Coordinates of C-alpha atoms and ligand atoms in Angstrom, one line a residue:
M1 CA -28.2 -52.6 -9.0
K2 CA -27.8 -53.4 -12.9
N3 CA -31.6 -54.4 -12.9
F4 CA -32.7 -50.8 -11.0
S5 CA -30.2 -49.1 -13.6
E6 CA -32.4 -50.4 -16.6
F7 CA -35.4 -49.8 -14.7
T8 CA -34.0 -46.0 -14.3
N9 CA -33.1 -45.4 -18.0
S10 CA -36.7 -46.9 -19.2
I11 CA -38.1 -43.9 -17.2
K12 CA -38.1 -41.1 -19.1
K13 CA -39.9 -38.6 -16.8
Y14 CA -37.9 -36.8 -14.5
R15 CA -40.7 -36.3 -12.2
V16 CA -41.1 -40.7 -11.9
Q17 CA -37.0 -41.0 -12.3
L18 CA -36.4 -38.7 -9.4
L19 CA -38.6 -40.2 -6.9
A20 CA -37.7 -43.7 -7.8
T21 CA -34.2 -42.2 -6.6
A22 CA -35.0 -40.6 -3.7
V23 CA -37.1 -44.0 -3.1
F24 CA -33.9 -46.2 -3.9
V25 CA -31.8 -44.0 -1.5
A26 CA -34.3 -43.7 1.8
A27 CA -34.2 -47.7 1.4
L28 CA -30.5 -48.1 1.8
V29 CA -30.6 -45.5 4.4
I30 CA -33.0 -47.6 5.9
I31 CA -31.2 -51.2 5.3
A32 CA -28.0 -49.5 6.2
A33 CA -29.2 -48.8 10.2
F34 CA -30.8 -51.8 9.9
S35 CA -28.0 -54.1 9.1
G36 CA -25.2 -52.4 11.8
S37 CA -22.8 -49.8 11.3
R38 CA -20.3 -52.2 9.1
A39 CA -22.8 -52.2 6.3
V40 CA -21.6 -50.0 3.4
P41 CA -24.3 -49.1 0.7
E42 CA -23.3 -49.5 -2.8
P43 CA -22.6 -46.1 -4.6
L44 CA -25.4 -44.8 -6.8
E45 CA -24.0 -44.5 -10.5
V46 CA -24.0 -41.6 -12.0
S47 CA -24.0 -41.3 -15.7
D48 CA -21.5 -39.1 -17.1
E49 CA -23.4 -38.2 -20.7
P50 CA -24.5 -34.7 -20.8
V51 CA -28.1 -34.1 -20.2
V52 CA -30.0 -33.3 -23.5
S53 CA -33.3 -32.8 -22.7
Q54 CA -36.7 -32.0 -24.0
P55 CA -38.4 -32.2 -20.6
A56 CA -42.1 -31.1 -22.4
E57 CA -41.7 -34.2 -24.6
E58 CA -43.7 -37.3 -23.5
S59 CA -44.9 -35.9 -20.7
S60 CA -48.1 -36.3 -18.8
A61 CA -47.6 -33.6 -16.5
A62 CA -49.2 -30.3 -16.4
L63 CA -47.6 -28.3 -19.7
A64 CA -47.3 -24.4 -19.8
E65 CA -46.6 -21.5 -22.6
G66 CA -43.7 -19.6 -22.3
V67 CA -39.7 -19.9 -23.1
G68 CA -36.8 -22.6 -22.6
L69 CA -33.1 -21.5 -22.0
Y70 CA -30.8 -23.4 -23.8
V71 CA -27.1 -23.2 -22.9
D72 CA -25.1 -25.4 -25.4
G73 CA -28.2 -27.3 -26.7
A74 CA -29.3 -28.2 -23.0
F75 CA -32.4 -27.4 -21.6
V76 CA -31.7 -25.0 -18.3
A77 CA -35.3 -24.2 -17.1
A78 CA -38.4 -22.1 -18.9
C79 CA -39.7 -18.5 -18.3
D80 CA -42.2 -16.2 -19.2
S81 CA -40.6 -13.9 -21.1
E82 CA -37.0 -14.4 -23.4
E83 CA -36.3 -10.8 -21.6
A84 CA -36.3 -12.4 -18.3
L85 CA -34.1 -14.8 -19.4
A86 CA -31.9 -12.6 -21.1
E87 CA -31.4 -10.7 -17.8
A88 CA -30.9 -14.2 -15.8
V89 CA -28.2 -15.1 -18.4
A90 CA -26.7 -11.5 -17.8
S91 CA -27.2 -11.7 -13.6
A92 CA -25.0 -14.8 -14.0
A93 CA -22.3 -13.3 -16.1
R94 CA -21.9 -10.4 -13.3
S95 CA -21.7 -13.1 -10.6
Y96 CA -18.2 -13.5 -12.2
G97 CA -17.2 -10.9 -9.8
L98 CA -18.1 -8.2 -12.7
A99 CA -18.5 -4.8 -11.7
S100 CA -18.4 -5.6 -7.8
D101 CA -15.0 -4.2 -7.4
G102 CA -15.6 -0.7 -8.0
A103 CA -14.0 -1.1 -11.4
E104 CA -16.3 -0.1 -14.8
E105 CA -17.6 -3.0 -17.0
A106 CA -16.8 -2.8 -20.2
A107 CA -18.4 -6.1 -22.0
Y108 CA -18.9 -9.7 -21.3
S109 CA -19.3 -12.6 -23.7
F110 CA -20.4 -16.3 -23.2
A111 CA -18.1 -19.4 -25.8
N112 CA -21.1 -21.2 -24.9
A113 CA -24.2 -21.0 -27.1
I114 CA -26.8 -19.5 -25.3
S115 CA -30.3 -20.1 -27.3
Y116 CA -34.1 -19.6 -26.3
E117 CA -36.7 -21.4 -27.6
S118 CA -40.9 -20.7 -27.1
G119 CA -43.0 -23.4 -26.8
E120 CA -44.9 -25.7 -23.6
F121 CA -42.7 -26.8 -20.5
A122 CA -43.6 -28.9 -17.7
E123 CA -44.5 -27.2 -15.2
E124 CA -42.3 -28.2 -12.6
A125 CA -39.6 -26.7 -15.4
F126 CA -40.2 -23.1 -14.6
A127 CA -37.9 -21.2 -12.2
S128 CA -38.2 -17.1 -11.3
Q129 CA -35.5 -15.4 -12.9
K130 CA -33.3 -14.7 -10.1
D131 CA -33.1 -18.9 -9.8
I132 CA -32.4 -19.5 -13.3
S133 CA -29.3 -17.0 -12.8
A134 CA -28.2 -19.3 -9.5
M135 CA -28.6 -22.3 -11.7
L136 CA -26.1 -20.8 -14.5
F137 CA -24.2 -19.8 -12.2
S138 CA -23.5 -23.4 -10.4
G139 CA -23.9 -24.9 -13.7
T140 CA -26.9 -26.7 -12.8
D141 CA -30.4 -27.2 -14.5
Y142 CA -33.7 -26.7 -13.2
A143 CA -33.7 -30.2 -11.2
G144 CA -30.2 -30.0 -9.6
R145 CA -28.7 -31.6 -12.7
P146 CA -25.3 -30.8 -14.1
L147 CA -25.6 -29.2 -17.3
A148 CA -23.9 -30.3 -20.2
A149 CA -21.3 -27.7 -20.7
S150 CA -20.6 -24.7 -18.0
L151 CA -20.4 -21.4 -18.6
S152 CA -17.5 -19.8 -19.9
V153 CA -17.9 -15.7 -19.3
T154 CA -15.1 -13.6 -20.9
S155 CA -15.4 -10.0 -19.5
K156 CA -13.7 -6.9 -19.9
K157 CA -13.0 -4.5 -16.9
T158 CA -11.9 -0.8 -17.3
Y159 CA -9.4 -0.2 -14.2
V160 CA -7.7 3.6 -13.2
I161 CA -5.3 3.6 -11.4
E162 CA -3.9 6.1 -10.1
N163 CA 0.2 7.0 -9.5
V164 CA 1.9 9.1 -7.6
I165 CA 4.8 11.4 -9.8
E166 CA 8.1 11.7 -7.8
H167 CA 9.2 14.9 -8.5
G168 CA 12.4 15.7 -9.4
T169 CA 15.5 17.8 -8.0
R170 CA 17.8 20.1 -9.3
S171 CA 20.7 21.8 -7.8
V172 CA 21.7 25.3 -8.3
Y173 CA 25.5 26.5 -6.8
T174 CA 26.2 29.5 -5.1
D175 CA 29.6 31.5 -4.0
S176 CA 27.6 33.2 -1.2
M177 CA 27.1 30.5 0.8
Y178 CA 30.3 28.2 2.6
E179 CA 31.2 25.0 1.2
G180 CA 29.0 22.2 2.5
Y181 CA 25.7 24.6 3.5
M182 CA 22.6 23.7 1.8
A183 CA 19.4 25.4 1.8
V184 CA 16.5 24.7 -0.1
E185 CA 15.5 27.3 -2.5
S186 CA 11.8 26.1 -3.5
E187 CA 9.8 23.2 -2.4
G188 CA 9.3 20.4 -4.9
A189 CA 5.8 18.2 -4.6
D190 CA 5.3 15.2 -6.3
G191 CA 2.4 15.0 -9.6
V192 CA -0.5 12.4 -9.7
E193 CA -0.6 10.7 -13.2
A194 CA -4.4 8.2 -14.0
E195 CA -3.4 4.8 -15.7
T196 CA -6.5 3.6 -17.6
Y197 CA -6.0 -0.4 -17.6
E198 CA -8.3 -2.6 -19.7
V199 CA -8.7 -5.9 -17.5
T200 CA -9.9 -9.3 -19.4
L201 CA -11.3 -12.1 -17.2
Y202 CA -11.9 -15.8 -17.7
N203 CA -14.6 -17.1 -15.3
G204 CA -13.5 -13.6 -13.1
V205 CA -9.4 -14.7 -13.3
E206 CA -7.3 -11.7 -14.8
V207 CA -5.8 -13.2 -17.9
A208 CA -4.8 -10.2 -19.6
R209 CA -4.0 -6.4 -18.5
E210 CA -3.8 -3.9 -21.0
L211 CA -2.6 0.2 -20.8
V212 CA -5.0 2.2 -22.4
S213 CA -4.2 5.6 -22.0
S214 CA -1.8 7.3 -19.5
E215 CA -3.0 11.2 -18.2
T216 CA -1.3 13.5 -15.9
L217 CA -3.8 15.1 -13.2
V218 CA -1.1 16.7 -11.5
E219 CA 2.0 18.3 -12.6
P220 CA 5.4 17.3 -10.5
V221 CA 6.8 20.5 -8.9
E222 CA 10.5 20.5 -9.3
E223 CA 12.6 20.9 -6.0
V224 CA 15.4 23.4 -6.0
L225 CA 18.5 23.3 -3.7
R226 CA 21.2 25.2 -3.6
Y227 CA 24.6 24.5 -2.4
G228 CA 27.0 27.0 -1.1
T229 CA 30.7 26.7 -3.0
K230 CA 32.8 29.6 -0.8
K231 CA 35.6 28.2 0.7
Y232 CA 36.5 28.7 4.3
Y233 CA 40.0 30.1 3.6
G234 CA 40.5 30.1 7.8
R235 CA 40.7 26.2 8.3
T236 CA 44.3 25.9 7.2
T237 CA 45.5 28.7 9.5
V238 CA 43.7 27.1 12.4
S239 CA 46.5 25.3 14.8
I240 CA 44.2 23.7 16.5
G241 CA 43.0 20.5 14.4
T242 CA 39.4 19.0 14.3
L243 CA 37.4 19.5 17.4
H244 CA 35.3 16.1 18.3
K245 CA 31.9 16.8 17.7
P246 CA 29.9 17.6 20.4
Y247 CA 26.9 15.6 19.5
D248 CA 26.7 13.8 16.7
G249 CA 23.0 15.3 14.6
Y250 CA 23.2 17.6 11.8
V251 CA 23.7 21.9 12.1
S252 CA 20.3 23.3 12.4
S253 CA 21.3 26.6 12.2
G254 CA 24.6 27.8 11.3
F255 CA 26.8 30.6 12.1
G256 CA 26.4 34.1 11.3
Y257 CA 24.0 36.6 11.0
R258 CA 20.0 35.0 11.8
W259 CA 17.1 36.7 12.5
G260 CA 19.0 40.3 12.3
R261 CA 21.3 39.5 14.7
M262 CA 24.5 37.3 15.2
H263 CA 24.4 33.5 16.1
N264 CA 27.4 33.2 17.7
G265 CA 27.3 29.3 17.2
I266 CA 25.9 26.6 15.6
D267 CA 22.5 24.4 16.9
L268 CA 23.0 20.6 16.9
A269 CA 19.8 18.8 16.1
Q270 CA 18.4 15.3 15.7
H271 CA 17.1 14.2 12.1
G272 CA 13.8 12.3 12.5
A273 CA 14.0 12.1 16.4
S274 CA 14.3 14.7 19.2
C275 CA 17.7 14.9 20.9
Y276 CA 16.6 16.1 24.4
G277 CA 18.2 13.9 27.4
D278 CA 21.4 12.8 24.3
P279 CA 25.0 13.3 25.8
A280 CA 26.6 16.7 25.4
L281 CA 30.2 16.0 24.5
C282 CA 33.1 18.0 25.5
A283 CA 34.8 19.4 22.4
A284 CA 38.8 18.5 23.3
D285 CA 40.4 18.1 26.2
G286 CA 40.5 21.2 28.9
V287 CA 39.1 22.7 31.9
V288 CA 35.8 23.6 33.1
T289 CA 35.3 27.5 33.5
A290 CA 31.6 27.9 33.9
A291 CA 28.5 25.6 35.0
G292 CA 25.1 27.1 35.4
Y293 CA 22.0 29.0 34.7
R294 CA 23.3 31.7 32.0
G295 CA 20.0 34.3 31.0
G296 CA 18.9 32.8 27.1
Y297 CA 21.7 30.1 27.1
G298 CA 19.8 28.4 30.1
N299 CA 22.1 25.6 31.7
C300 CA 25.4 26.3 30.2
V301 CA 28.8 25.2 30.2
T302 CA 32.0 26.6 29.3
V303 CA 35.3 24.5 28.6
Q304 CA 38.5 26.5 28.4
H305 CA 41.6 24.6 25.8
D306 CA 45.0 24.7 24.9
D307 CA 45.6 28.0 21.8
G308 CA 43.5 30.4 23.5
M309 CA 40.4 28.3 22.3
E310 CA 37.3 28.1 24.5
T311 CA 33.9 26.1 23.7
L312 CA 30.5 26.8 25.2
Y313 CA 27.2 24.2 25.4
A314 CA 23.9 25.9 25.8
H315 CA 20.4 24.9 26.9
L316 CA 21.1 21.6 28.6
S317 CA 18.8 20.0 30.7
R318 CA 20.9 18.3 32.8
I319 CA 24.7 19.7 33.8
G320 CA 27.1 16.8 34.3
V321 CA 30.6 18.9 35.3
E322 CA 31.5 21.5 37.7
V323 CA 34.1 24.4 38.0
G324 CA 37.8 23.5 38.1
Q325 CA 37.1 19.8 36.6
E326 CA 39.4 18.4 33.7
L327 CA 37.8 17.3 30.7
K328 CA 39.2 14.7 27.8
A329 CA 37.5 15.1 24.1
G330 CA 34.7 13.4 24.2
D331 CA 33.5 13.3 28.1
Q332 CA 30.0 13.9 28.7
I333 CA 29.7 17.8 29.9
G334 CA 25.7 16.7 30.5
N335 CA 22.5 16.8 28.6
I336 CA 21.3 18.2 25.5
G337 CA 17.7 20.0 26.5
A338 CA 15.4 23.4 26.2
T339 CA 16.6 25.9 28.5
G340 CA 17.1 29.2 28.1
N341 CA 16.0 31.2 24.6
V342 CA 15.0 28.2 22.3
T343 CA 11.8 27.0 20.2
G344 CA 12.8 23.3 20.3
P345 CA 15.5 21.5 22.4
H346 CA 19.0 21.3 20.7
L347 CA 22.5 22.2 21.4
H348 CA 24.0 25.3 21.1
F349 CA 27.7 25.2 20.6
E350 CA 30.5 28.0 20.5
V351 CA 33.9 28.3 20.0
Y352 CA 36.2 31.2 20.7
I353 CA 39.3 31.6 19.4
D354 CA 41.3 34.7 22.6
G355 CA 37.8 36.0 22.8
V356 CA 36.1 36.2 19.5
A357 CA 33.3 33.9 18.5
V358 CA 34.6 32.0 14.9
D359 CA 32.2 29.9 12.8
P360 CA 32.4 25.8 14.6
L361 CA 32.3 24.5 11.6
L362 CA 35.9 25.4 10.8
F363 CA 36.8 22.7 13.3
L364 CA 33.9 20.2 13.1
D365 CA 33.1 17.9 10.1
Y366 CA 29.6 18.0 9.7
D367 CA 27.8 16.1 6.4
F368 CA 24.6 17.6 6.9
V369 CA 24.1 20.9 7.1
I370 CA 21.0 23.3 6.7
Y371 CA 21.5 26.7 5.9
D372 CA 18.2 29.3 6.8
Ligands
ZN7 ZN1 21.8 28.8 18.5

């Protein structure tokens, strides 16, 4: 082994050195193959010394005029022109992820000393621009040996990132609407902002990020919500008290004049989900006075309570009670549907006192009311 090292060190010609190495490796393989599976060849000694070389020197191989590329003084390969070598270097830099992800490439630089020298080089040291680029990226020279110093590429990229600017909400108050009612005065809209970042990468890995500029592309539009402040004066004068919610949804339409006609009750629906098929519940203890189909009400149930109060449940998909049946507050009277004159499934609920329709919200506590 020692003799072999001395032997190889004494030879400066790479071709001979490579050939000798190949022959030695082949011999080891053959010896290992013939001496059985127990034989483990000793590893080759590999020098840690950087390879700094002038391959044309003392070479008996054919020489050719060209330009040599050196990284930190170590020869990499030769090419026909310095332009081709410079492009190979640029291409290797781009291989570190530059300009491959939609970012704009700003600049790159090497910590290494890159130099080009004209002269005569062994023909085998010549390589194409593409191959030289690959050598630089993999950190090897034309003969596959590791370079003395690997490339240290610092690059800068510019990214433009678009962010949503969330719109704000402003509340206005009016005594022309009852307390607890809300209406959308004007719709809001989110804006868009473009942020430009300069990102610094070292060998393709981000090491720094700086916000260069920020620009508003689309201004956000403020949402305006109108809230009612008008008090329910009737609330304290009615003796019946609080009703059981016929459906625990939200009020999609209130009591009063709607689209030029009187809406005698409230519409109850579910936010973000269909209420179709959900149970409709009796609002107070009472007796069923009607249960059947009734024109625009569709499948409809009415229940008589104490204090001259009557409640009505309309547009049901199914009726689950009979006339004369006694009910407790919270008992199911049927299922919510879309029968009769409707645009979608909801529970239409009415309250009468001595035959006069009153706002059911006088007796119910819904947090979320949409007044349209
Ligand atoms: Zn209705």
